[in-house]
Coordinates of C-alpha atoms and ligand atoms in Angstrom, one line a residue:
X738 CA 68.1 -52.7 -114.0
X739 CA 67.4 -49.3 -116.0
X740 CA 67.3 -46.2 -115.0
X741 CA 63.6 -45.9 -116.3
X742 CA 60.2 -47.9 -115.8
X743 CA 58.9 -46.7 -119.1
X744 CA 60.8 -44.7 -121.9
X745 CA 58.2 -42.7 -124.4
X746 CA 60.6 -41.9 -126.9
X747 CA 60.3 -39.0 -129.7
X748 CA 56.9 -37.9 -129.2
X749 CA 55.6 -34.1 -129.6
X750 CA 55.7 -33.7 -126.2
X751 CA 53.0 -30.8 -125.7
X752 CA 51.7 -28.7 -123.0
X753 CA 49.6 -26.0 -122.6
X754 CA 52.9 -23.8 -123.3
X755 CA 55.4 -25.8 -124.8
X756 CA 56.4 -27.9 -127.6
X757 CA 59.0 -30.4 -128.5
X758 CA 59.9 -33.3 -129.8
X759 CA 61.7 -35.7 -126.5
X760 CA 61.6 -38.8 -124.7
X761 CA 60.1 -38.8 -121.5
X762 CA 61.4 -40.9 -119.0
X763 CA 59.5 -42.3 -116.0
X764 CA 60.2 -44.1 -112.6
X765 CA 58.2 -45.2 -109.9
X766 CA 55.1 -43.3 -111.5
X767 CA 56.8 -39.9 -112.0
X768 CA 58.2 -37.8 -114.7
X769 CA 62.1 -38.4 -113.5
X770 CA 63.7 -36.8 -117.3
X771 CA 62.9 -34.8 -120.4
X772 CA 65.5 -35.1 -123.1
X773 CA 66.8 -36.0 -125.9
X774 CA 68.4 -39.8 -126.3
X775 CA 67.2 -40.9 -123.0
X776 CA 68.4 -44.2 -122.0
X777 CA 66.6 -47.6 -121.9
X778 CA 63.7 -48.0 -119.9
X779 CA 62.1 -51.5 -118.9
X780 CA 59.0 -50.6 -121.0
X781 CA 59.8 -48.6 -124.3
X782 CA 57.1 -46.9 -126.2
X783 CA 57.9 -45.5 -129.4
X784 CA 55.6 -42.0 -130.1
X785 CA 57.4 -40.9 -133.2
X786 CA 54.9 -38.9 -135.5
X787 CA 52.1 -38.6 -132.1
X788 CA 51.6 -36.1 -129.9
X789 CA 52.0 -37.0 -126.1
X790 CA 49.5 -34.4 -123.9
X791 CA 49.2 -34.6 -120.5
X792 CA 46.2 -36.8 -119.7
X793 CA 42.8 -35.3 -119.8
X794 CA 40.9 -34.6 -116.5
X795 CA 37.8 -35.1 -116.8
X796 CA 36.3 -32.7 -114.0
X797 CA 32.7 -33.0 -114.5
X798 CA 31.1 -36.6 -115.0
X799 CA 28.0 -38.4 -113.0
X800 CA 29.3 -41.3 -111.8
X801 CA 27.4 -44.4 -109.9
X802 CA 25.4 -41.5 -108.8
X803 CA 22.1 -42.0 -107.6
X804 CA 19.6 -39.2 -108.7
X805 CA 17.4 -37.5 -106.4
X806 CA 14.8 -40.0 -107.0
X807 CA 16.6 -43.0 -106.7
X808 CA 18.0 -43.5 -110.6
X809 CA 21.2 -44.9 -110.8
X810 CA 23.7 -43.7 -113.5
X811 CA 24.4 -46.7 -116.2
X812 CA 27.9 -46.2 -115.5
X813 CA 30.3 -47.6 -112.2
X814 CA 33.1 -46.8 -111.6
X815 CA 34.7 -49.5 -113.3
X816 CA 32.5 -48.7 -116.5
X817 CA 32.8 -45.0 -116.3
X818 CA 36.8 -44.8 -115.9
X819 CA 37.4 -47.6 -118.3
X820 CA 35.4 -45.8 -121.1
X821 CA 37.2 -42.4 -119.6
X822 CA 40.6 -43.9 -120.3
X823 CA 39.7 -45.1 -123.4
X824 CA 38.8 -41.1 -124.6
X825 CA 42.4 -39.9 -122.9
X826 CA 42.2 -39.1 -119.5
X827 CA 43.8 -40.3 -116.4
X828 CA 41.7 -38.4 -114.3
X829 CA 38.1 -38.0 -113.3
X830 CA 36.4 -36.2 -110.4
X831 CA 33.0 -37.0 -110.0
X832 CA 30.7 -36.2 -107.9
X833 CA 29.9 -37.5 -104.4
X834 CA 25.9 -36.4 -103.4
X835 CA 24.3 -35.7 -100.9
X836 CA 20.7 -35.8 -100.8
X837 CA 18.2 -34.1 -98.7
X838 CA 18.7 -35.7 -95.0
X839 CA 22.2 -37.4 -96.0
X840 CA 25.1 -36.4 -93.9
X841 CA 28.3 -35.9 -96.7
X842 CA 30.5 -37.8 -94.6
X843 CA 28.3 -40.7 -94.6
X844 CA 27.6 -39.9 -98.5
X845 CA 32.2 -39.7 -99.4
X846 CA 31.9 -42.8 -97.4
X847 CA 29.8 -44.7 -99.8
X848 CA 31.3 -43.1 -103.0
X849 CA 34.8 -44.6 -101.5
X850 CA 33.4 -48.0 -101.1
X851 CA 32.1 -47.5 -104.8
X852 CA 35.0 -46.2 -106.5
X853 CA 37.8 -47.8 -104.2
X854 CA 37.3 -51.7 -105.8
X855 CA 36.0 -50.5 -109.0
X856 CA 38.5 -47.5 -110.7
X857 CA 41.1 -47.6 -113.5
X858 CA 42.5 -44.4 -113.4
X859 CA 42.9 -41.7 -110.8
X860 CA 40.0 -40.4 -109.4
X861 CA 38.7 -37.8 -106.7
X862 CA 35.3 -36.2 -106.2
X863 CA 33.4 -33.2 -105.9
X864 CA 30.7 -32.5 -103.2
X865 CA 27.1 -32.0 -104.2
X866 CA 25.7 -29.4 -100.9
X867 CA 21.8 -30.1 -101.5
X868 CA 20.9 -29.9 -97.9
X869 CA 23.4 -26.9 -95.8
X870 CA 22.2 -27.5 -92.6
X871 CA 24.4 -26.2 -89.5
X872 CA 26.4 -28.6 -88.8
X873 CA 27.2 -29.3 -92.4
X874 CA 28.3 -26.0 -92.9
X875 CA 30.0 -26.2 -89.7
X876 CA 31.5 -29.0 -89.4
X877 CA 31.3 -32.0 -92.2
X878 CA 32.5 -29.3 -94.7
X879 CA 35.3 -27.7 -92.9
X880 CA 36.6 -31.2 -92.0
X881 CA 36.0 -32.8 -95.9
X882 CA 37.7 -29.8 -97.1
X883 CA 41.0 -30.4 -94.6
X884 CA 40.7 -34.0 -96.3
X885 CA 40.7 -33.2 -100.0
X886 CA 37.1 -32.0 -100.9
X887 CA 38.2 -29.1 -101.7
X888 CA 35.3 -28.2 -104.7
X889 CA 31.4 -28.3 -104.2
X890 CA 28.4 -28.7 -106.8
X891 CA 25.0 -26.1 -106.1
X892 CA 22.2 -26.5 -107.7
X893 CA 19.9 -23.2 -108.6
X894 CA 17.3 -25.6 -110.1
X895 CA 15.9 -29.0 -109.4
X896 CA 13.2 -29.4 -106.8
X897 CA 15.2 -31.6 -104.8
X898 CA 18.9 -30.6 -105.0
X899 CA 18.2 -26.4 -105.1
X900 CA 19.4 -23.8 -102.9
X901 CA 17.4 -20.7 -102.3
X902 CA 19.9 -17.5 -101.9
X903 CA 20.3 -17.2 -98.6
X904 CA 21.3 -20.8 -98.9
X905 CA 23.9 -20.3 -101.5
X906 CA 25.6 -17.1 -99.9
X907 CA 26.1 -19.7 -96.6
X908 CA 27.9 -22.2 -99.0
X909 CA 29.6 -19.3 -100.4
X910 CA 31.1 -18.0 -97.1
X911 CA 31.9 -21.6 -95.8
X912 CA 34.0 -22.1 -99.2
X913 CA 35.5 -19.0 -98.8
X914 CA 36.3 -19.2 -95.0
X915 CA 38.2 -22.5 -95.7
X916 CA 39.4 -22.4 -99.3
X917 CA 37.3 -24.1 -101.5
X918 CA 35.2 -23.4 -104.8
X919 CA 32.6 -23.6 -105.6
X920 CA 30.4 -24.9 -109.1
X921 CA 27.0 -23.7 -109.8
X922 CA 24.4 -25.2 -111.8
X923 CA 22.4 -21.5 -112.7
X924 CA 19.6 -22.1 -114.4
X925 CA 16.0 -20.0 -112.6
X926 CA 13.8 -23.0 -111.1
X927 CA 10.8 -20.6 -110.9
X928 CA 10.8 -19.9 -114.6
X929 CA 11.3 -22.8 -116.0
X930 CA 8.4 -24.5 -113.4
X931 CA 6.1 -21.7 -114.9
X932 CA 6.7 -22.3 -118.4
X933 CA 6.5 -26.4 -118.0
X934 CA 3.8 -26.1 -116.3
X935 CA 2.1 -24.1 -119.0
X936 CA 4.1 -26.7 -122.0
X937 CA 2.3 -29.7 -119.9
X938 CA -1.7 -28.1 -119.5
X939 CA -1.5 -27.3 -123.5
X940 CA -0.6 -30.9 -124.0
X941 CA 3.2 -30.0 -125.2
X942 CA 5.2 -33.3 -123.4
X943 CA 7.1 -34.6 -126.2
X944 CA 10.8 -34.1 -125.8
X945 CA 11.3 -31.0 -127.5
X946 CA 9.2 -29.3 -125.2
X947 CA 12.1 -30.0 -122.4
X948 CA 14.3 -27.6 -124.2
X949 CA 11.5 -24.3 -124.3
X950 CA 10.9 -25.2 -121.1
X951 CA 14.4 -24.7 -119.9
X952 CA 14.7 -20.9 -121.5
X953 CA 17.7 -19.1 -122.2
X954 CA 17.0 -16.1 -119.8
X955 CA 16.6 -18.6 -117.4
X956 CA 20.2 -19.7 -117.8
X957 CA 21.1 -16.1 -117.8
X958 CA 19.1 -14.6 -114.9
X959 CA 20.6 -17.3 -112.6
X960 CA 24.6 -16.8 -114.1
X961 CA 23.7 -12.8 -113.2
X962 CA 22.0 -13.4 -109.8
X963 CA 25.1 -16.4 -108.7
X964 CA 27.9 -14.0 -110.0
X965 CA 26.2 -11.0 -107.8
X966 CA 26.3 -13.9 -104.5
X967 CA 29.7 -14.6 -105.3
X968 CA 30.2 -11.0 -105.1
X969 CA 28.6 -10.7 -102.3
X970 CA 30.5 -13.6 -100.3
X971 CA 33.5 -12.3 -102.5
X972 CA 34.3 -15.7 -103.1
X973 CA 35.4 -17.2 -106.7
X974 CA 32.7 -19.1 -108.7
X975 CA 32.7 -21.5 -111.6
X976 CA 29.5 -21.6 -113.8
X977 CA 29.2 -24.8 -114.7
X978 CA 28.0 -26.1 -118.1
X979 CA 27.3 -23.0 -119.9
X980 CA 24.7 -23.1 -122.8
X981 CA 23.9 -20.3 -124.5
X982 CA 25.9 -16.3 -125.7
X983 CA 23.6 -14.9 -122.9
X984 CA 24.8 -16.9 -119.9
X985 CA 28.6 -16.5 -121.4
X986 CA 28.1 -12.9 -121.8
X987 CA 27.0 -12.9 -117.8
X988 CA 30.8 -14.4 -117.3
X989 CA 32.4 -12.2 -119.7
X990 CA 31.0 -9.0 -118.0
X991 CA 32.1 -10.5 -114.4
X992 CA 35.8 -11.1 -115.5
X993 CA 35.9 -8.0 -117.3
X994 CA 34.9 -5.9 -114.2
X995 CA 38.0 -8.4 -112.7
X996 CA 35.7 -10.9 -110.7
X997 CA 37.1 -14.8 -110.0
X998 CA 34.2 -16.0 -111.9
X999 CA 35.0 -18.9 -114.0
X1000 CA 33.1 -20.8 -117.0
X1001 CA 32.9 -24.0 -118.3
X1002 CA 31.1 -25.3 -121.6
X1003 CA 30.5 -29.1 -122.5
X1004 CA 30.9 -31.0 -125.9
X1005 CA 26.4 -30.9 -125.9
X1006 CA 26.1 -27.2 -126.2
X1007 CA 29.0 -27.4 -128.6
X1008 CA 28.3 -30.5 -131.0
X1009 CA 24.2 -30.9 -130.5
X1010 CA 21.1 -28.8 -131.1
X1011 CA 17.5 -28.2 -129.8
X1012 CA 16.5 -30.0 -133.4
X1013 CA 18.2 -33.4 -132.0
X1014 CA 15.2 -33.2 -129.0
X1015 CA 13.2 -33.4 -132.3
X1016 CA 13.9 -36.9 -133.4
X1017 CA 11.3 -39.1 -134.2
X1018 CA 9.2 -41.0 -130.9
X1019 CA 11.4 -40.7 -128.3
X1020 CA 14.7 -40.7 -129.8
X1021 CA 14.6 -37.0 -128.4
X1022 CA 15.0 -38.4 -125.0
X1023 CA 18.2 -39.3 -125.5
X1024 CA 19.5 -35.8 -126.3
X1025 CA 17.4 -34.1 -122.9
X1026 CA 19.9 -32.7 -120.5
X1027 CA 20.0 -29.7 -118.3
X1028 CA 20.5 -26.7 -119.5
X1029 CA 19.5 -28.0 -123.3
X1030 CA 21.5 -28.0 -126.1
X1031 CA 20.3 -25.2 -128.1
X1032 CA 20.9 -23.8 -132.2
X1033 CA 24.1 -22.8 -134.2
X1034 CA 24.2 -19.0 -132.9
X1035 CA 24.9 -20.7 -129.6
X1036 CA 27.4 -22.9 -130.4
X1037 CA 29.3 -20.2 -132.3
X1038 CA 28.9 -17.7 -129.1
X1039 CA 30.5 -20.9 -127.2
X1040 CA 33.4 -21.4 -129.7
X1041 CA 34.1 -17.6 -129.2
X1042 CA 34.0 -17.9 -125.4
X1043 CA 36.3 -20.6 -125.6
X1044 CA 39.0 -18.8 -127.7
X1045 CA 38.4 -15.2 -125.9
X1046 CA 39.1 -17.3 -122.7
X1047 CA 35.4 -16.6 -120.8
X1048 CA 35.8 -20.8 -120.5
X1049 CA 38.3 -22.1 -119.3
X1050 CA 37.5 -26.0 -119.5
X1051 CA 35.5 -28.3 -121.7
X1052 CA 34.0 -31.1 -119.7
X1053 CA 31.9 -34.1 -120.5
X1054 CA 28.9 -33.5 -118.3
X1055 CA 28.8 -37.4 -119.0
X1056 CA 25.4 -38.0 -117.2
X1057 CA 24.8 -41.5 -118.6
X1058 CA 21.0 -43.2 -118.6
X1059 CA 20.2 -46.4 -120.5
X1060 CA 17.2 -45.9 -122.9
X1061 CA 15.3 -48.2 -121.3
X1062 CA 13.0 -48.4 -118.4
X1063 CA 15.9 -48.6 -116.0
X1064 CA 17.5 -45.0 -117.2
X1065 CA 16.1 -42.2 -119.6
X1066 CA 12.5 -44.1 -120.1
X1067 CA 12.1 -44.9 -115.7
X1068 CA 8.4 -43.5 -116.1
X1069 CA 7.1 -45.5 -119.4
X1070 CA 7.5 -45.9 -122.7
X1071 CA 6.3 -42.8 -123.7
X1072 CA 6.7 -40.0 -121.2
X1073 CA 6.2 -36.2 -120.8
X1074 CA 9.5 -34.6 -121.2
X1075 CA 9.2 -34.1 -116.6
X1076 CA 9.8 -37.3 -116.9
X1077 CA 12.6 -38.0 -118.9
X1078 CA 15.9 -38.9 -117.2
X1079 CA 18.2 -35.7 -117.6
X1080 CA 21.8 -36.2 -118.9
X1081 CA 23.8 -37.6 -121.9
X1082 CA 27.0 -39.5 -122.2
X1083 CA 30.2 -38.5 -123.5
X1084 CA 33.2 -39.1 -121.4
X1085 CA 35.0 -41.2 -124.2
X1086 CA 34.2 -38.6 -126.6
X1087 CA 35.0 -35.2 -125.2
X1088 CA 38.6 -35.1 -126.3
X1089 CA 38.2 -36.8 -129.2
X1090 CA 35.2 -34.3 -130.2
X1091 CA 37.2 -31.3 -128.8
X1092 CA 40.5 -32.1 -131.1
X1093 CA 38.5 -32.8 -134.0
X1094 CA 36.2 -29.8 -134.3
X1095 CA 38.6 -27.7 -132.7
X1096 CA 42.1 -28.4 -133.6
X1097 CA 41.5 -30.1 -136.7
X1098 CA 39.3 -27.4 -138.0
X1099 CA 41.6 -24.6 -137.0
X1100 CA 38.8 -22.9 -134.3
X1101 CA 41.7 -23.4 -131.2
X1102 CA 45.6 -24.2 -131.4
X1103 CA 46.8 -27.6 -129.7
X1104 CA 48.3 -25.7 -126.6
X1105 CA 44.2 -24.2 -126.0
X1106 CA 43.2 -28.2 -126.2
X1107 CA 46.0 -29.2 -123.5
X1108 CA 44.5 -26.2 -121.3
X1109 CA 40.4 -27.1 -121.7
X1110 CA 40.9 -31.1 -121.2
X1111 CA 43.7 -31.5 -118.8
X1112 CA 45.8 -28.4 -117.7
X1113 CA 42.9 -26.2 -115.7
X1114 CA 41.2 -28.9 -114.9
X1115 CA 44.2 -29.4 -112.5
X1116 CA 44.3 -25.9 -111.5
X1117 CA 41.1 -25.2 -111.1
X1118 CA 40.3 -28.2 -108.7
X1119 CA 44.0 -28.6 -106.3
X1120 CA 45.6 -30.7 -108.7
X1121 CA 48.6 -28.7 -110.2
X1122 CA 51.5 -29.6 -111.3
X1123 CA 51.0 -33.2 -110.1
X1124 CA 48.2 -33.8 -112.7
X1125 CA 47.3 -31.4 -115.9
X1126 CA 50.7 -31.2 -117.2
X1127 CA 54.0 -32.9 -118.2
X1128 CA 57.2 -32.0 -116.2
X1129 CA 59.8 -33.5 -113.9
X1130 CA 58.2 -34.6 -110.8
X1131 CA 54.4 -34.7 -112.4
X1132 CA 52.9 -37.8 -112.2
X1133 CA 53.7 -39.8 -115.4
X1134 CA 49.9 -39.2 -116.5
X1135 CA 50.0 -39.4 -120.7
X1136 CA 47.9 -39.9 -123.6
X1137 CA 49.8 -40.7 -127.0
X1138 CA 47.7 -39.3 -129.4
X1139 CA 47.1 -39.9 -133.1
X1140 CA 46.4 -36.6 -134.9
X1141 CA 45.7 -37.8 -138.4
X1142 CA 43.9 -40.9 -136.9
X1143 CA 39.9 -40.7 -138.6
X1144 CA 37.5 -43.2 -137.2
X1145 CA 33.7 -43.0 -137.4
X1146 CA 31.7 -42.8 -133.8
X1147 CA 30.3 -46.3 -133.1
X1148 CA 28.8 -46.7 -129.4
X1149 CA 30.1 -50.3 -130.2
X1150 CA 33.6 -49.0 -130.4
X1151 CA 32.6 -47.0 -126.8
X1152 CA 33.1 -48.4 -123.4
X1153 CA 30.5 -46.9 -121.3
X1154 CA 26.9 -48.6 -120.6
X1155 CA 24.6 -46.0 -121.6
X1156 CA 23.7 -48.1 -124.5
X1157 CA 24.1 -45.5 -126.9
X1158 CA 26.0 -42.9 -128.1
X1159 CA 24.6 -39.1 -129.4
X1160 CA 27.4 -38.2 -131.5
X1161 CA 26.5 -41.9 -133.4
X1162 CA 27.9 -41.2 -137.1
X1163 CA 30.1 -38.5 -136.5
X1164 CA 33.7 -38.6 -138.3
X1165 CA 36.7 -37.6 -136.0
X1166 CA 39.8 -37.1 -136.9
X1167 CA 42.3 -37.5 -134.3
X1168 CA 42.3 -40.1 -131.4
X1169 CA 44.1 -41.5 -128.2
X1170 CA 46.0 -44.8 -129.0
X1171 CA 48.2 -45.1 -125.6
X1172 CA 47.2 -43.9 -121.8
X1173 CA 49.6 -43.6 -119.3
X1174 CA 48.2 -43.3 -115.5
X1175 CA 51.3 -42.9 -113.2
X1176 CA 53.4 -45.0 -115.2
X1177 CA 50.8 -47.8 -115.8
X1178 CA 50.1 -48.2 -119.4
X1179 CA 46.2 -47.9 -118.8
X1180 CA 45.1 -48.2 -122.4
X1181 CA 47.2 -49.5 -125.7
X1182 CA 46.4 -51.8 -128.9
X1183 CA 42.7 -50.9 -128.5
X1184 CA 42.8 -52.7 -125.2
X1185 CA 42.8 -52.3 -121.6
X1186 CA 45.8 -53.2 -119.6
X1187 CA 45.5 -52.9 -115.9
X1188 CA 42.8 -54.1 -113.1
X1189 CA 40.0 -52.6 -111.6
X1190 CA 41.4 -50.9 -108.5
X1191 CA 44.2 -49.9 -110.0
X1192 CA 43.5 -46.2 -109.6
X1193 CA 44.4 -44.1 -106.7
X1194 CA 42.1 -41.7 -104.8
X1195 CA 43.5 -38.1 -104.5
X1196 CA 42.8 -35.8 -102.1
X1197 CA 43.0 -32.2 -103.4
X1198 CA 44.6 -29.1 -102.6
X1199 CA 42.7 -25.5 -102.5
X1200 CA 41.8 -24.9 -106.0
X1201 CA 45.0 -22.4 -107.4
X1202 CA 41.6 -19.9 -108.4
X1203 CA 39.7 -20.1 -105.4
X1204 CA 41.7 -17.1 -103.7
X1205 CA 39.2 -14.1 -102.3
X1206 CA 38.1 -11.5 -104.5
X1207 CA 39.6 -8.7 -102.6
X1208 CA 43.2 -9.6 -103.3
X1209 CA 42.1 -8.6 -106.9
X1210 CA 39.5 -5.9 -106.6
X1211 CA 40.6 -2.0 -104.8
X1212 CA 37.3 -1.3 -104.1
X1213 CA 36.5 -4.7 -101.5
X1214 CA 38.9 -3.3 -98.7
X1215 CA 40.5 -7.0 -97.6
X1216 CA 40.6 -5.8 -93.6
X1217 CA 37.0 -6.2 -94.0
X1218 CA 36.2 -10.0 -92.9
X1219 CA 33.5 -10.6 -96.0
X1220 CA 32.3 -13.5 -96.4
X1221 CA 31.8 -16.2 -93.0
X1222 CA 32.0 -13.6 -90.6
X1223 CA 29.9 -10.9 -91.9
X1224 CA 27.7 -8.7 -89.9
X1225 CA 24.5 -7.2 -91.4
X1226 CA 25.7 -4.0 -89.8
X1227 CA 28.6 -4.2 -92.4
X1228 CA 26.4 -3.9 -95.5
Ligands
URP571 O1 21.2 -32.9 -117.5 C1 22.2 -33.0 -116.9 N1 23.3 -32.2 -117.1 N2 22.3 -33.9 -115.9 C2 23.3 -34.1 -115.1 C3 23.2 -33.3 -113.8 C4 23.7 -31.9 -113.9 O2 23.0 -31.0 -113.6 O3 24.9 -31.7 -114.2
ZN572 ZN1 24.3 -29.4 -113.4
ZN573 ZN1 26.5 -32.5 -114.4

């Protein structure tokens, strides 16, 4: 018998700090040696001239997720972590949400039964809070967080999934009283329900619309007023998919001034404009997600957030509606832009986008790419060291990757079920062409290797950034119990 399940022998092994060219040598799912002339392993595979990165985890993607109003994502689990593989990750943590009425344990329950048969690759979930009642806040949440929960999704926007202030700063105390963090979606429901409102009575429905409708100082306005809650609570924040230089500047300011508030940025508000809402019929329809893509100002503000280090991951937002009657079209052939499914796909794409615009081109260095796709991913969400990096005792999670690789984006080469792709034409330079998911070869030759089911659920640790704000800031006296416990007298 050898000493290794799987030798990957003379790759650039990379990290998010480190370089070299090694074998890697794994056992029983585990990184077991790093060296040079390893020994044979049952399984050999030979990375000479390829990168190997730890896999990408992919910490924001929509999942068998029913919306609000009943629409079901295109994607299962088995659909979603295939196509996920396929793009270089080993990872995904989607969402598990709770709905108006819904208790969340009843709600993890039924995201188990979905993903449990159904999964590839590893896979854990995230909490949506849309309905904070007492004994959610005072019970299902403390226990789900014990158990591995340890991140939850707000919603600023969204007539059904919102929280009002007073809401938020509950969540906010409950994450910080038992060590969780939270992700907000800031966007300013008012304003954007005053200016659709005004878009719809002048006869202004076509797709296009959607993206005046969602206005940048309404991104903005809500990144300010979350950051000041957070504050408040003193309890660390990640804004989640961050559109435009004004919301990033709201970030910038809080981490300057030495608050725990965290960004992240998506391959839409990177790669996409407001003029692909302008295709011809309804072709804009496929391009309307929440926030909006917006111009190439924007994107450059992003790209310098990203370097600067106001982000510190790049997620898909995959968000995956057919374009159909059954997805992006559920209310007619030709609806008003209220009425047009909000997401886009891209969970096969965001490495491959990320290494070719950004590596390729010169805009970040390799060790930035390991960081954005995989590395804080980890950190961020409970997962480090086991996941987000390559060491002794990590997981044996790896992508071999191509860097010289060019293919042309086909959604017939994709795996996912939206039914089409938006980055449809693109040239990338730069692809996955071997996954490793604790020591399963997930992905190789173009083909998948192992059964649905195969992946493992894992519960999380407290996010490493989710520590209170007064550790870090001298003027929040730490004796003072913010946050769960506070007194009105206290303010
Ligand atoms: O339009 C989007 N992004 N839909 C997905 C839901 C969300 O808010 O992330
Ligand atoms: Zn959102
Ligand atoms: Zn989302």
């Amino acid at each position: 018998m050898s000493e290794y399940d799987l030798v990957v022998r003379g790759g650039n092994v990379t990290t998010a700090s480190s370089q070299s060219v090694c074998d890697i040598g794994v056992k029983d799912g585990v990184v077991t040696a790093i060296g040079r002339s390893l020994g044979p392993g049952d399984r050999e595979i030979d990375a000479t001239g390829l990168l190997v990165l730890p896999g990408g985890v992919e910490a924001h993607c929509h999942i068998e997720q029913k919306s609000a109003f009943g629409l079901m994502t295109a994607d299962d689990f088995e659909s979603a972590t295939i196509s996920a593989a396929f793009g270089g990750n080993t990872t995904v943590i989607p969402f598990a949400a709770q709905h108006k009425g819904d208790s969340l344990r009843a709600v993890v329950e039924d995201y188990h039964a979905r993903a449990r048969p159904k999964a590839v690759i590893d896979y854990g979930y995230h909490l949506i809070v849309s309905d904070p009642t007492p004994e959610v806040l005072g019970q299902e949440l403390p226990a789900l967080i014990r158990e591995g929960f340890t991140s939850f999704k707000v919603y600023m926007t969204y007539e059904l999934l919102r929280l009002d202030d007073h809401q938020m700063l509950d969540v906010l105390a409950t994450a910080r009283r038992d060590g969780a963090l939270v992700m907000v979606h800031a966007e300013n429901y008012d304003m954007i329900r005053w200016i659709t409102e005004r878009l719809v009575n002048t006869g202004n429905t076509a797709p296009k619309f959607h993206a005046i409708s969602h206005a940048r100082v309404a991104e903005s306005e809500a990144t300010h007023r979350a950051i000041a809650l957070s504050t408040l609570a003193d309890t660390p924040m990640l804004i989640v998919h961050v559109s435009t230089e004004e919301g990033s500047a709201e970030i910038r300011r809080a981490q300057d001034a030495g608050l725990k508030i965290y960004g992240e940025t998506c391959p839409q508000y990177l790669f996409l404009t407001v003029d692909d809402l302008d295709r011809d019929g309804m072709e804009g329809a496929k391009f309307c997600c929440s926030p909006p893509p917006r111009d190439a100002d924007a994107q450059e503000a992003l790209w310098r957030g990203i370097r600067n280090g106001t982000f510190q991951i790049v997620s898909s937002d995959h968000a995956p509606y057919s374009f159909d009657s059954n997805g992006k079209l559920y209310a007619g052939p030709n609806p008003p832009f209220t009425k047009i499914a909000n997401g886009v796909p891209g969970i096969e794409l965001r490495m491959p986008l990320l290494f070719s615009e950004g590596v390729v081109k010169g805009r970040i260095d390799i060790h930035k790419f390991v960081e954005l796709t995989s590395t804080n991913a980890a950190r961020l969400y409970g997962l480090f060291p086991r996941k987000g990096t390559i060491a002794v005792g990590t997981d044996a999670d790896l992508v071999i990757w191509d860097p010289t690789l060019e293919r042309v984006v086909r959604y017939a080469d994709l795996h996912d079920r939206a039914g089409y792709s938006p980055y449809e034409g693109k040239h990338l330079t730069g692809w996955p062409v071997t996954v490793v998911n604790r020591g399963r070869v997930v992905v190789s030759d173009g083909e998948l290797q192992v059964q649905a089911g195969s992946g493992q659920f894992l519960a999380r640790d407290t996010s490493d950034f989710a520590k209170p704000l007064g550790q870090r800031l001298p003027e929040v006296d730490p004796a003072r119990n913010f946050g769960a416990d506070i007194l009105p007298g206290d303010l």
